[in-house]
Tab-separated table of C-alpha atoms and ligand atoms in Angstrom:
chain	number	residue	atom	x	y	z
A	11	MET	CA	97.790	-43.186	-57.591
A	12	GLN	CA	97.890	-43.009	-53.803
A	13	LEU	CA	96.597	-46.064	-51.947
A	14	SER	CA	93.319	-44.313	-51.124
A	15	ILE	CA	91.744	-41.065	-52.321
A	16	LEU	CA	88.350	-39.420	-52.487
A	17	LYS	CA	86.886	-39.810	-55.965
A	18	CYS	CA	83.669	-38.530	-57.537
A	19	ILE	CA	81.371	-41.361	-58.590
A	20	SER	CA	80.224	-39.361	-61.608
A	21	CYS	CA	83.029	-37.255	-63.138
A	22	GLY	CA	85.938	-39.108	-61.496
A	23	LYS	CA	87.546	-35.956	-60.055
A	24	GLU	CA	89.919	-36.834	-57.237
A	25	TYR	CA	90.488	-35.156	-53.861
A	26	ALA	CA	92.908	-35.871	-51.042
A	27	LEU	CA	91.651	-38.159	-48.301
A	28	THR	CA	92.257	-35.300	-45.885
A	29	ASP	CA	89.821	-32.936	-47.671
A	30	VAL	CA	86.741	-32.318	-45.567
A	31	ARG	CA	84.177	-32.755	-48.316
A	32	PHE	CA	81.349	-35.112	-49.151
A	33	THR	CA	80.294	-34.066	-52.623
A	34	CYS	CA	82.286	-33.255	-55.725
A	35	MET	CA	82.342	-29.830	-57.328
A	36	CYS	CA	79.929	-31.333	-59.888
A	37	GLY	CA	77.492	-32.129	-57.062
A	38	HIS	CA	77.775	-35.934	-56.979
A	39	LEU	CA	78.825	-38.086	-54.039
A	40	LEU	CA	82.387	-39.202	-53.348
A	41	ASP	CA	83.837	-42.678	-52.848
A	42	VAL	CA	86.850	-43.593	-50.802
A	43	ALA	CA	88.616	-45.193	-53.775
A	44	HIS	CA	91.362	-47.710	-52.994
A	45	ASP	CA	94.071	-48.979	-55.283
A	46	VAL	CA	93.136	-52.537	-54.435
A	47	HIS	CA	95.885	-54.079	-56.527
A	48	GLU	CA	98.566	-52.093	-54.675
A	49	LEU	CA	96.916	-52.945	-51.356
A	50	LYS	CA	96.842	-56.592	-52.338
A	51	LYS	CA	100.579	-56.516	-53.033
A	52	LYS	CA	101.446	-54.467	-49.963
A	53	PHE	CA	99.549	-56.617	-47.454
A	54	ARG	CA	99.529	-59.884	-49.480
A	55	LEU	CA	95.752	-59.881	-49.176
A	56	SER	CA	94.068	-63.238	-49.755
A	57	LYS	CA	91.429	-65.486	-48.216
A	58	LYS	CA	94.253	-67.210	-46.320
A	59	TYR	CA	95.519	-63.876	-44.993
A	60	PHE	CA	92.128	-62.953	-43.538
A	61	ASN	CA	91.473	-66.499	-42.272
A	62	GLY	CA	94.822	-66.493	-40.484
A	63	LYS	CA	94.248	-63.301	-38.501
A	64	ARG	CA	93.136	-63.537	-34.880
A	65	ALA	CA	89.440	-62.740	-34.715
A	66	THR	CA	89.388	-60.419	-31.698
A	67	ILE	CA	92.157	-59.193	-29.451
A	68	HIS	CA	91.087	-57.539	-26.229
A	69	ASN	CA	91.458	-53.774	-26.263
A	70	GLN	CA	92.737	-53.608	-29.828
A	71	PRO	CA	90.888	-52.646	-32.997
A	72	SER	CA	90.832	-56.219	-34.260
A	73	GLY	CA	88.080	-58.533	-35.429
A	74	GLY	CA	84.875	-57.266	-37.039
A	75	VAL	CA	85.388	-54.048	-38.966
A	76	TRP	CA	89.127	-53.744	-38.285
A	77	HIS	CA	89.748	-57.359	-39.265
A	78	PHE	CA	89.489	-55.895	-42.765
A	79	GLY	CA	91.205	-52.611	-41.910
A	80	GLU	CA	93.620	-52.892	-44.863
A	81	LEU	CA	90.630	-52.465	-47.193
A	82	VAL	CA	88.732	-49.977	-45.055
A	83	LEU	CA	91.179	-47.273	-43.993
A	84	PRO	CA	94.670	-48.563	-44.862
A	85	SER	CA	96.499	-45.397	-43.849
A	86	VAL	CA	95.170	-45.277	-40.279
A	87	LYS	CA	97.427	-45.806	-37.284
A	88	GLU	CA	96.147	-48.166	-34.632
A	89	LYS	CA	96.227	-45.519	-31.901
A	90	GLU	CA	93.977	-43.211	-33.974
A	91	ILE	CA	91.100	-45.679	-34.134
A	92	VAL	CA	87.908	-44.993	-32.145
A	93	PHE	CA	86.301	-48.396	-31.717
A	94	LYS	CA	84.022	-50.543	-29.598
A	95	GLN	CA	84.755	-54.004	-31.064
A	96	GLU	CA	81.947	-53.575	-33.594
A	97	GLY	CA	81.073	-56.378	-36.000
A	98	ASN	CA	81.702	-60.081	-35.325
A	99	THR	CA	77.956	-60.541	-35.547
A	100	ARG	CA	76.325	-63.960	-35.725
A	101	LEU	CA	75.053	-65.724	-38.804
A	102	HIS	CA	71.857	-67.308	-37.467
A	103	GLN	CA	70.076	-70.276	-38.940
A	104	SER	CA	66.500	-70.976	-37.951
A	105	LYS	CA	64.542	-74.071	-38.963
A	106	LYS	CA	61.301	-72.257	-38.140
A	107	ILE	CA	61.977	-69.286	-40.416
A	108	SER	CA	63.505	-71.407	-43.188
A	109	SER	CA	60.477	-73.667	-43.313
A	110	TRP	CA	58.067	-70.705	-43.264
A	111	LEU	CA	59.973	-69.268	-46.225
A	112	GLY	CA	60.469	-72.606	-47.968
A	113	LEU	CA	64.262	-72.271	-48.176
A	114	ARG	CA	66.899	-74.885	-47.417
A	115	HIS	CA	69.975	-72.685	-47.124
A	116	PHE	CA	69.062	-69.510	-45.317
A	117	TYR	CA	71.170	-67.368	-43.000
A	118	LEU	CA	70.354	-64.239	-41.047
A	119	LYS	CA	73.286	-61.945	-40.338
A	120	HIS	CA	72.269	-60.043	-37.216
A	121	GLU	CA	73.671	-56.528	-37.205
A	122	GLY	CA	71.500	-55.750	-34.188
A	123	GLU	CA	74.268	-57.465	-32.203
A	124	ASN	CA	76.569	-54.462	-32.607
A	125	PRO	CA	77.497	-52.312	-29.578
A	126	THR	CA	74.603	-49.847	-29.940
A	127	GLY	CA	72.259	-52.380	-31.514
A	128	SER	CA	72.519	-51.637	-35.230
A	129	PHE	CA	74.808	-51.871	-38.264
A	130	LYS	CA	75.519	-48.138	-37.947
A	131	ASP	CA	78.364	-48.861	-35.516
A	132	ARG	CA	80.364	-50.462	-38.326
A	133	GLY	CA	80.313	-47.215	-40.245
A	134	MET	CA	80.618	-45.023	-37.178
A	135	THR	CA	83.933	-46.478	-35.980
A	136	VAL	CA	85.488	-45.534	-39.323
A	137	ALA	CA	83.831	-42.128	-39.814
A	138	VAL	CA	84.492	-40.974	-36.242
A	139	THR	CA	88.086	-42.153	-36.547
A	140	GLN	CA	88.391	-40.053	-39.698
A	141	ALA	CA	86.685	-37.069	-37.994
A	142	LYS	CA	89.283	-37.292	-35.234
A	143	ARG	CA	92.140	-37.485	-37.739
A	144	LEU	CA	90.725	-34.370	-39.402
A	145	ARG	CA	90.620	-32.659	-35.985
A	146	GLN	CA	86.854	-32.103	-36.140
A	147	LYS	CA	85.295	-30.862	-32.917
A	148	ALA	CA	81.597	-31.477	-33.631
A	149	VAL	CA	79.814	-34.282	-35.442
A	150	VAL	CA	76.201	-34.139	-36.656
A	151	CYS	CA	73.633	-36.356	-38.296
A	152	ALA	CA	70.054	-36.527	-39.459
A	153	SER	CA	68.545	-39.756	-38.319
A	154	THR	CA	65.555	-42.048	-38.214
A	155	GLY	CA	67.078	-43.178	-34.906
A	156	ASN	CA	69.878	-45.696	-35.212
A	157	THR	CA	72.488	-43.331	-36.616
A	158	SER	CA	71.765	-40.919	-33.765
A	159	ALA	CA	72.217	-43.668	-31.162
A	160	SER	CA	75.478	-44.751	-32.736
A	161	LEU	CA	76.805	-41.207	-33.249
A	162	ALA	CA	76.010	-40.384	-29.621
A	163	ALA	CA	77.998	-43.350	-28.328
A	164	TYR	CA	81.027	-42.814	-30.556
A	165	ALA	CA	81.097	-39.031	-30.065
A	166	SER	CA	81.210	-39.696	-26.337
A	167	GLU	CA	84.085	-42.163	-26.783
A	168	ALA	CA	85.986	-39.675	-28.978
A	169	GLU	CA	85.179	-36.728	-26.684
A	170	MET	CA	83.515	-34.737	-29.450
A	171	THR	CA	80.324	-32.701	-29.404
A	172	GLY	CA	77.527	-34.801	-30.886
A	173	LEU	CA	74.445	-33.199	-32.406
A	174	VAL	CA	71.576	-35.270	-33.763
A	175	LEU	CA	68.536	-34.138	-35.764
A	176	ILE	CA	65.556	-36.433	-35.604
A	177	PRO	CA	62.091	-36.085	-37.140
A	178	LYS	CA	59.347	-35.351	-34.617
A	179	GLY	CA	57.090	-38.325	-33.863
A	180	SER	CA	58.895	-40.731	-36.206
A	181	VAL	CA	61.673	-42.275	-34.126
A	182	ALA	CA	61.328	-45.401	-31.971
A	183	VAL	CA	61.665	-44.872	-28.238
A	184	GLY	CA	64.689	-47.171	-27.777
A	185	LYS	CA	66.719	-45.094	-30.206
A	186	ILE	CA	65.846	-41.656	-28.782
A	187	SER	CA	66.629	-43.039	-25.325
A	188	GLN	CA	70.106	-44.036	-26.481
A	189	ALA	CA	70.880	-40.633	-28.015
A	190	LEU	CA	69.828	-38.897	-24.789
A	191	ALA	CA	71.583	-41.356	-22.513
A	192	TYR	CA	74.906	-41.340	-24.372
A	193	GLY	CA	74.876	-37.551	-24.190
A	194	ALA	CA	74.284	-36.209	-27.704
A	195	LYS	CA	72.426	-32.924	-28.051
A	196	THR	CA	69.147	-34.142	-29.493
A	197	LEU	CA	67.152	-31.775	-31.693
A	198	ILE	CA	63.606	-32.872	-32.480
A	199	VAL	CA	62.848	-31.323	-35.835
A	200	ASN	CA	59.364	-30.315	-36.809
A	201	GLY	CA	59.610	-32.084	-40.168
A	202	ASP	CA	60.481	-35.491	-41.615
A	203	PHE	CA	63.808	-37.274	-42.109
A	204	ASP	CA	64.270	-35.687	-45.512
A	205	ASP	CA	63.971	-32.215	-43.915
A	206	CYS	CA	66.604	-33.233	-41.345
A	207	MET	CA	68.897	-34.429	-44.139
A	208	ARG	CA	68.533	-31.099	-45.939
A	209	LEU	CA	69.603	-29.330	-42.746
A	210	ILE	CA	72.659	-31.574	-42.492
A	211	PHE	CA	73.831	-30.599	-45.980
A	212	GLU	CA	73.379	-26.942	-44.971
A	213	ALA	CA	75.088	-27.405	-41.598
A	214	GLN	CA	78.100	-28.920	-43.307
A	215	GLU	CA	78.360	-26.009	-45.693
A	216	LYS	CA	77.501	-23.138	-43.344
A	217	LEU	CA	78.452	-24.382	-39.866
A	218	GLN	CA	81.435	-26.613	-40.674
A	219	ALA	CA	79.891	-29.442	-38.671
A	220	TYR	CA	81.146	-32.877	-39.712
A	221	PRO	CA	78.247	-35.072	-40.932
A	222	LEU	CA	78.134	-38.743	-40.028
A	223	ASN	CA	75.274	-39.717	-42.289
A	224	SER	CA	75.872	-42.246	-45.025
A	225	ILE	CA	76.772	-39.411	-47.427
A	226	ASN	CA	80.048	-39.586	-45.485
A	227	PRO	CA	82.005	-42.102	-47.594
A	228	PHE	CA	84.008	-43.327	-44.577
A	229	ARG	CA	80.767	-44.651	-43.047
A	230	LEU	CA	80.259	-46.857	-46.081
A	231	GLU	CA	83.815	-48.200	-45.849
A	232	GLY	CA	82.961	-49.660	-42.446
A	233	GLN	CA	79.623	-51.043	-43.615
A	234	LYS	CA	81.374	-52.979	-46.404
A	235	THR	CA	82.634	-55.364	-43.734
A	236	ILE	CA	79.125	-56.789	-43.221
A	237	VAL	CA	79.538	-58.496	-46.574
A	238	TRP	CA	83.167	-59.565	-46.170
A	239	GLU	CA	82.567	-60.947	-42.694
A	240	THR	CA	79.598	-62.942	-44.014
A	241	LEU	CA	81.695	-64.332	-46.865
A	242	GLN	CA	84.438	-65.357	-44.451
A	243	GLN	CA	81.857	-66.980	-42.138
A	244	LEU	CA	80.592	-68.968	-45.142
A	245	GLY	CA	84.142	-70.138	-45.954
A	246	TRP	CA	84.216	-67.623	-48.851
A	247	LYS	CA	81.431	-69.545	-50.584
A	248	VAL	CA	79.359	-66.877	-52.307
A	249	PRO	CA	75.605	-67.090	-51.608
A	250	ASP	CA	73.140	-66.667	-54.456
A	251	TRP	CA	71.451	-63.681	-52.798
A	252	PHE	CA	71.994	-60.923	-50.265
A	253	VAL	CA	68.646	-59.498	-49.143
A	254	PHE	CA	68.409	-56.337	-47.031
A	255	PRO	CA	66.252	-53.260	-46.404
A	256	GLY	CA	66.801	-49.994	-48.259
A	257	GLY	CA	66.191	-46.537	-46.796
A	258	ASN	CA	68.853	-43.924	-47.444
A	259	LEU	CA	70.596	-46.670	-49.493
A	260	GLY	CA	73.929	-46.546	-47.659
A	261	ASN	CA	74.086	-50.314	-47.198
A	262	THR	CA	73.106	-50.918	-50.814
A	263	SER	CA	76.009	-48.694	-51.850
A	264	ALA	CA	78.503	-50.140	-49.378
A	265	PHE	CA	77.670	-53.796	-50.041
A	266	GLY	CA	78.069	-53.349	-53.799
A	267	LYS	CA	81.452	-51.709	-53.324
A	268	ALA	CA	82.518	-54.527	-51.003
A	269	LEU	CA	81.694	-57.162	-53.589
A	270	HIS	CA	83.214	-55.222	-56.437
A	271	GLU	CA	86.469	-54.931	-54.486
A	272	ALA	CA	86.335	-58.586	-53.380
A	273	SER	CA	85.997	-59.576	-57.007
A	274	GLU	CA	88.895	-57.337	-58.068
A	275	LEU	CA	91.020	-58.911	-55.328
A	276	GLY	CA	90.124	-62.433	-56.444
A	277	LEU	CA	88.481	-63.241	-53.092
A	278	ILE	CA	85.300	-64.332	-54.884
A	279	GLU	CA	84.708	-65.984	-58.246
A	280	LYS	CA	81.103	-64.936	-58.805
A	281	MET	CA	78.798	-62.109	-57.797
A	282	PRO	CA	75.757	-62.753	-55.619
A	283	ARG	CA	72.553	-60.947	-56.530
A	284	PHE	CA	71.097	-58.170	-54.400
A	285	ALA	CA	67.468	-57.841	-53.434
A	286	VAL	CA	66.829	-54.482	-51.780
A	287	ILE	CA	63.525	-54.308	-49.909
A	288	GLN	CA	61.603	-51.097	-49.301
A	289	ALA	CA	58.417	-50.392	-47.380
A	290	GLU	CA	55.572	-49.665	-49.801
A	291	GLY	CA	54.936	-46.204	-48.309
A	292	ALA	CA	58.619	-45.263	-48.574
A	293	SER	CA	59.671	-46.816	-51.842
A	294	PRO	CA	61.205	-44.225	-54.209
A	295	PHE	CA	64.035	-46.639	-55.098
A	296	TYR	CA	61.568	-49.432	-55.904
A	297	ARG	CA	59.545	-47.115	-58.130
A	298	ALA	CA	62.643	-45.859	-59.930
A	299	PHE	CA	63.804	-49.465	-60.432
A	300	LYS	CA	60.457	-50.384	-61.975
A	301	ASP	CA	60.873	-47.401	-64.281
A	302	GLY	CA	64.364	-48.437	-65.467
A	303	PHE	CA	65.985	-45.786	-63.225
A	304	LYS	CA	64.834	-42.999	-65.525
A	305	GLU	CA	64.466	-40.665	-62.565
A	306	LEU	CA	64.174	-40.527	-58.787
A	307	ARG	CA	60.830	-39.145	-57.729
A	308	PRO	CA	61.030	-38.243	-54.015
A	309	GLN	CA	57.900	-38.962	-51.994
A	310	LYS	CA	56.389	-38.136	-48.609
A	311	ALA	CA	57.231	-41.319	-46.711
A	312	HIS	CA	54.879	-43.332	-44.483
A	313	THR	CA	55.597	-46.694	-42.859
A	314	ILE	CA	55.531	-48.417	-39.516
A	315	ALA	CA	59.192	-49.294	-40.125
A	316	THR	CA	60.372	-45.839	-39.027
A	317	ALA	CA	64.063	-46.631	-39.646
A	318	ILE	CA	63.384	-46.696	-43.382
A	319	LYS	CA	60.776	-43.934	-43.502
A	320	ILE	CA	62.753	-42.009	-46.111
A	321	GLY	CA	61.380	-40.437	-49.274
A	322	ASN	CA	64.493	-38.983	-50.898
A	323	PRO	CA	67.446	-41.393	-50.536
A	324	ALA	CA	70.785	-39.579	-50.515
A	325	ASN	CA	72.786	-42.512	-51.919
A	326	TYR	CA	70.509	-43.131	-54.903
A	327	THR	CA	73.221	-42.962	-57.591
A	328	LYS	CA	75.681	-45.160	-55.702
A	329	ALA	CA	72.902	-47.668	-55.085
A	330	ILE	CA	72.124	-47.949	-58.808
A	331	ARG	CA	75.787	-48.797	-59.398
A	332	SER	CA	75.544	-51.582	-56.815
A	333	LEU	CA	72.516	-53.060	-58.540
A	334	GLN	CA	74.369	-52.980	-61.838
A	335	TRP	CA	77.352	-54.823	-60.310
A	336	THR	CA	75.122	-57.498	-58.780
A	337	ASN	CA	72.294	-57.850	-61.276
A	338	GLY	CA	70.205	-56.659	-58.369
A	339	ILE	CA	66.502	-56.106	-57.922
A	340	VAL	CA	64.263	-53.999	-55.681
A	341	GLU	CA	61.035	-55.188	-54.065
A	342	SER	CA	58.488	-53.461	-51.873
A	343	VAL	CA	56.374	-54.819	-49.035
A	344	THR	CA	53.375	-53.552	-47.069
A	345	ASP	CA	53.480	-52.705	-43.374
A	346	ASN	CA	51.338	-55.770	-42.674
A	347	GLU	CA	53.810	-57.993	-44.514
A	348	ILE	CA	56.626	-56.459	-42.444
A	349	LEU	CA	54.734	-57.108	-39.202
A	350	GLU	CA	53.947	-60.700	-40.176
A	351	ALA	CA	57.597	-61.362	-41.043
A	352	LYS	CA	58.640	-59.701	-37.788
A	353	ALA	CA	56.367	-62.033	-35.822
A	354	HIS	CA	58.202	-64.962	-37.452
A	355	VAL	CA	61.696	-63.529	-36.862
A	356	ASP	CA	60.821	-62.649	-33.254
A	357	GLY	CA	58.992	-65.935	-32.673
A	358	ALA	CA	62.094	-67.865	-33.718
A	359	GLY	CA	63.864	-66.360	-30.700
A	360	ILE	CA	66.033	-64.134	-32.869
A	361	GLY	CA	64.088	-60.884	-33.072
A	362	ALA	CA	64.734	-57.625	-34.869
A	363	GLU	CA	63.176	-54.203	-35.300
A	364	PRO	CA	60.503	-53.690	-38.003
A	365	ALA	CA	62.770	-52.249	-40.747
A	366	SER	CA	65.078	-55.259	-40.447
A	367	CYS	CA	62.158	-57.598	-40.936
A	368	ALA	CA	61.385	-56.002	-44.291
A	369	THR	CA	64.263	-58.261	-45.375
A	370	VAL	CA	62.323	-61.400	-44.517
A	371	ALA	CA	59.001	-60.029	-45.774
A	372	GLY	CA	60.573	-59.169	-49.125
A	373	LEU	CA	62.259	-62.531	-49.362
A	374	LYS	CA	58.931	-64.297	-48.734
A	375	LYS	CA	57.414	-62.352	-51.622
A	376	LEU	CA	60.350	-63.069	-53.940
A	377	ILE	CA	60.110	-66.789	-53.220
A	378	GLU	CA	56.346	-66.781	-53.788
A	379	ASN	CA	56.885	-64.992	-57.098
A	380	GLY	CA	59.496	-67.570	-58.168
A	381	ILE	CA	62.338	-65.055	-58.312
A	382	VAL	CA	64.310	-66.602	-55.453
A	383	LYS	CA	64.372	-70.397	-55.831
A	384	PRO	CA	63.982	-72.785	-52.859
A	385	LYS	CA	67.339	-74.438	-53.524
A	386	GLU	CA	69.274	-71.165	-53.584
A	387	THR	CA	71.488	-69.959	-50.730
A	388	VAL	CA	70.262	-66.691	-49.245
A	389	VAL	CA	71.758	-64.333	-46.689
A	390	GLY	CA	69.307	-61.866	-45.152
A	391	ILE	CA	70.575	-58.904	-43.180
A	392	LEU	CA	68.831	-57.947	-39.942
A	393	THR	CA	69.882	-54.348	-39.469
A	394	GLY	CA	68.655	-53.500	-35.951
A	395	ASN	CA	67.955	-55.019	-32.542
A	396	ILE	CA	64.455	-56.093	-31.401
A	397	LEU	CA	64.632	-53.754	-28.362
A	398	LYS	CA	64.989	-50.651	-30.482
A	399	ASP	CA	61.249	-50.466	-31.042
A	400	PRO	CA	59.351	-52.019	-28.103
A	401	GLN	CA	56.183	-50.087	-29.000
A	402	ALA	CA	55.853	-52.025	-32.265
A	403	ILE	CA	55.873	-55.253	-30.233
A	404	VAL	CA	53.346	-54.007	-27.682
A	405	ASP	CA	51.069	-52.840	-30.485
A	406	TYR	CA	51.241	-56.160	-32.323
A	407	HIS	CA	50.848	-58.490	-29.353
A	408	ILE	CA	48.679	-56.480	-26.985
A	409	GLU	CA	46.930	-53.557	-28.627
A	410	LYS	CA	46.079	-54.728	-32.114
A	411	HIS	CA	46.258	-58.527	-31.745
A	412	GLY	CA	48.159	-59.380	-34.913
A	413	GLU	CA	47.702	-62.841	-36.438
A	414	LEU	CA	50.545	-64.398	-34.407
A	415	ALA	CA	49.873	-62.300	-31.308
A	416	ASN	CA	50.983	-63.675	-27.951
A	417	PRO	CA	49.250	-61.390	-25.458
A	418	PRO	CA	49.988	-61.619	-21.733
A	419	VAL	CA	47.291	-62.950	-19.387
A	420	ASP	CA	46.379	-61.552	-15.952
A	421	ILE	CA	45.926	-64.244	-13.272
A	422	GLU	CA	45.214	-64.568	-9.564
A	423	ALA	CA	48.195	-65.596	-7.414
A	424	THR	CA	47.303	-69.307	-7.222
A	425	ILE	CA	49.095	-72.380	-8.571
A	426	GLU	CA	45.848	-73.622	-10.194
A	427	GLU	CA	45.817	-70.532	-12.358
A	428	VAL	CA	49.442	-71.177	-13.427
A	429	LYS	CA	48.622	-74.840	-14.165
A	430	ARG	CA	45.981	-73.854	-16.699
A	431	PHE	CA	48.709	-72.697	-19.052
A	432	LEU	CA	50.948	-75.767	-18.984
B	527	LIG	N1	67.523	-50.749	-41.152
B	527	LIG	C1	67.686	-49.997	-40.064
B	527	LIG	C2	67.445	-50.626	-38.731
B	527	LIG	C3	68.105	-48.649	-40.178
B	527	LIG	O1	68.266	-47.929	-39.082
B	527	LIG	C4	68.294	-48.099	-41.466
B	527	LIG	C5	68.673	-46.706	-41.641
B	527	LIG	C6	68.103	-48.939	-42.572
B	527	LIG	C7	67.718	-50.245	-42.377
B	527	LIG	C8	68.296	-48.439	-43.948
B	527	LIG	O2	69.638	-48.451	-44.280
B	527	LIG	O3	69.874	-46.129	-45.098
B	527	LIG	O4	71.626	-47.842	-45.503
B	527	LIG	O5	69.448	-47.942	-46.682
B	527	LIG	N2	68.681	-45.860	-40.712
B	527	LIG	C9	69.206	-44.494	-40.824
B	527	LIG	C10	69.229	-43.821	-39.475
B	527	LIG	C11	68.663	-43.698	-41.914
B	527	LIG	O6	69.198	-42.591	-39.414
B	527	LIG	O7	69.355	-44.508	-38.464
B	527	LIG	P1	70.193	-47.533	-45.480
C-alpha cells in the first residue's frame, strides 16, 4: 500500500490521492487512509518525537496543524503548504465554569483562537493545500458561516477564486462580514444550509468546482489535530471525555479518526468517550442515536445556534464509526440551555459563539443525569469565537434580558453617577 490513499468508508475501494473525488462509485464518503505503521517507521513517530519538535517557527508551516504533518498529509512538500499558523490554541481552565458544572478536572480547548476565529482553519489549510496541488482554480462551499469565512481567507492567500453559498437569514453577521471582507463571492441562497449543500454536490459534479466542505476528506485530516494537540497539551494523558457540538458531523468524524490512529500508533493506551451535543431543533444525529442508528431522518432545522442549524448531516456514516470507536453518546439541548451555558462561558472571560456553548450546555445535562461523573477529566471543545455572533449577545443582555443579563446603563456625565456603580 502507498503511504496515503483515498479509501471508501463502506466498500473499501481505493483511489489515488490525486483523484479529484469525494465519494466512492458506491456513493459513500472517502477517507484519506494512511498506512500508519509505515509512517511510524519512516518518521519514527512517538510521543517523544512530537514533544521534541519546535512548537512554532516563524514563517514556516510548523506548530499547530503542521506539527502533526506526518499524519495529516505526509507526501506534501513544505513549499506547497498554504497556511496561516493555525492551531496552537489554548486549553483554558476556569474555576467559575468548573464549579457551575460541578467538575474538578475540566478544560476548554478554544478553537475560536484560530486565524479566522473557528476550527475550520485547521481543515482549510490542508484542503486548500491539496486544491493547489491538484491545480484547482476555484473553491466552493456551503456554509452556516464559519466555513465561508475560512474559505474566503485561504482562497485569498492561495490566489484562487472563492465562492461561498450561505442560507438566507441564517448566518451570523460576523461570519458574513468576513466572507465579504476577505473577498469571496458570496451567494445568499434562498433556502437552508441543506439546500446549499445539495448545490455543492451538484457544483462539484457539473461545474468542476472544488468543494471545501467537510465532505472533503482533507479538511478532516486537519481537524484531527485538535485532538492530538489536546493530548500533547495534557502530557498524552487521555481524558475520560471529549465533548463537542455536532452539526454536519465533520469534527465527530475527524476526532474519531485521530484517536483511532493515535491508538494504532501506540500514542495512547485507552480511548476517551465522545459526547456529541446537538441543538434540539437540529438533532437528526441525536434522534438516530436514540433509535440505535437504524436510519437518518433528515429534518427542517431550527436553532439559535446557527452554526449547527443543519438537518441532514453529510458525515453521518463516518460519525457513527467514531461513536463506535469511542463508546460515544449523543445528547441534545434546548436553545435556552445553550444561551444559559453561553452566559457562563462568556461571563468567565473566555467567551464563544452559541454553537460552541452547546458543548457546555450538553455537559451540564450529562453531569446532572449522572452520565459524566464529577471526578472524571473532561475536555470540551469551543468551536468558534465570541465575536462571530454579536447579535446573540445583544439579544441576551439588552433585548431579552436573559437570566444572567448584564445590560448597559445610560448615565449623565458626572462622577456621582459613575460612583453609584462602584
Ligand atoms: N461549531 C461551529 C462554530 C461551527 O461553525 C460548526 C459548523 C460546528 C460547530 C459543527 O461542526 O459540522 O463538524 O459537526 N459549521 C459549518 C459551517 C457547517 O459551514 O461553518 P461539524
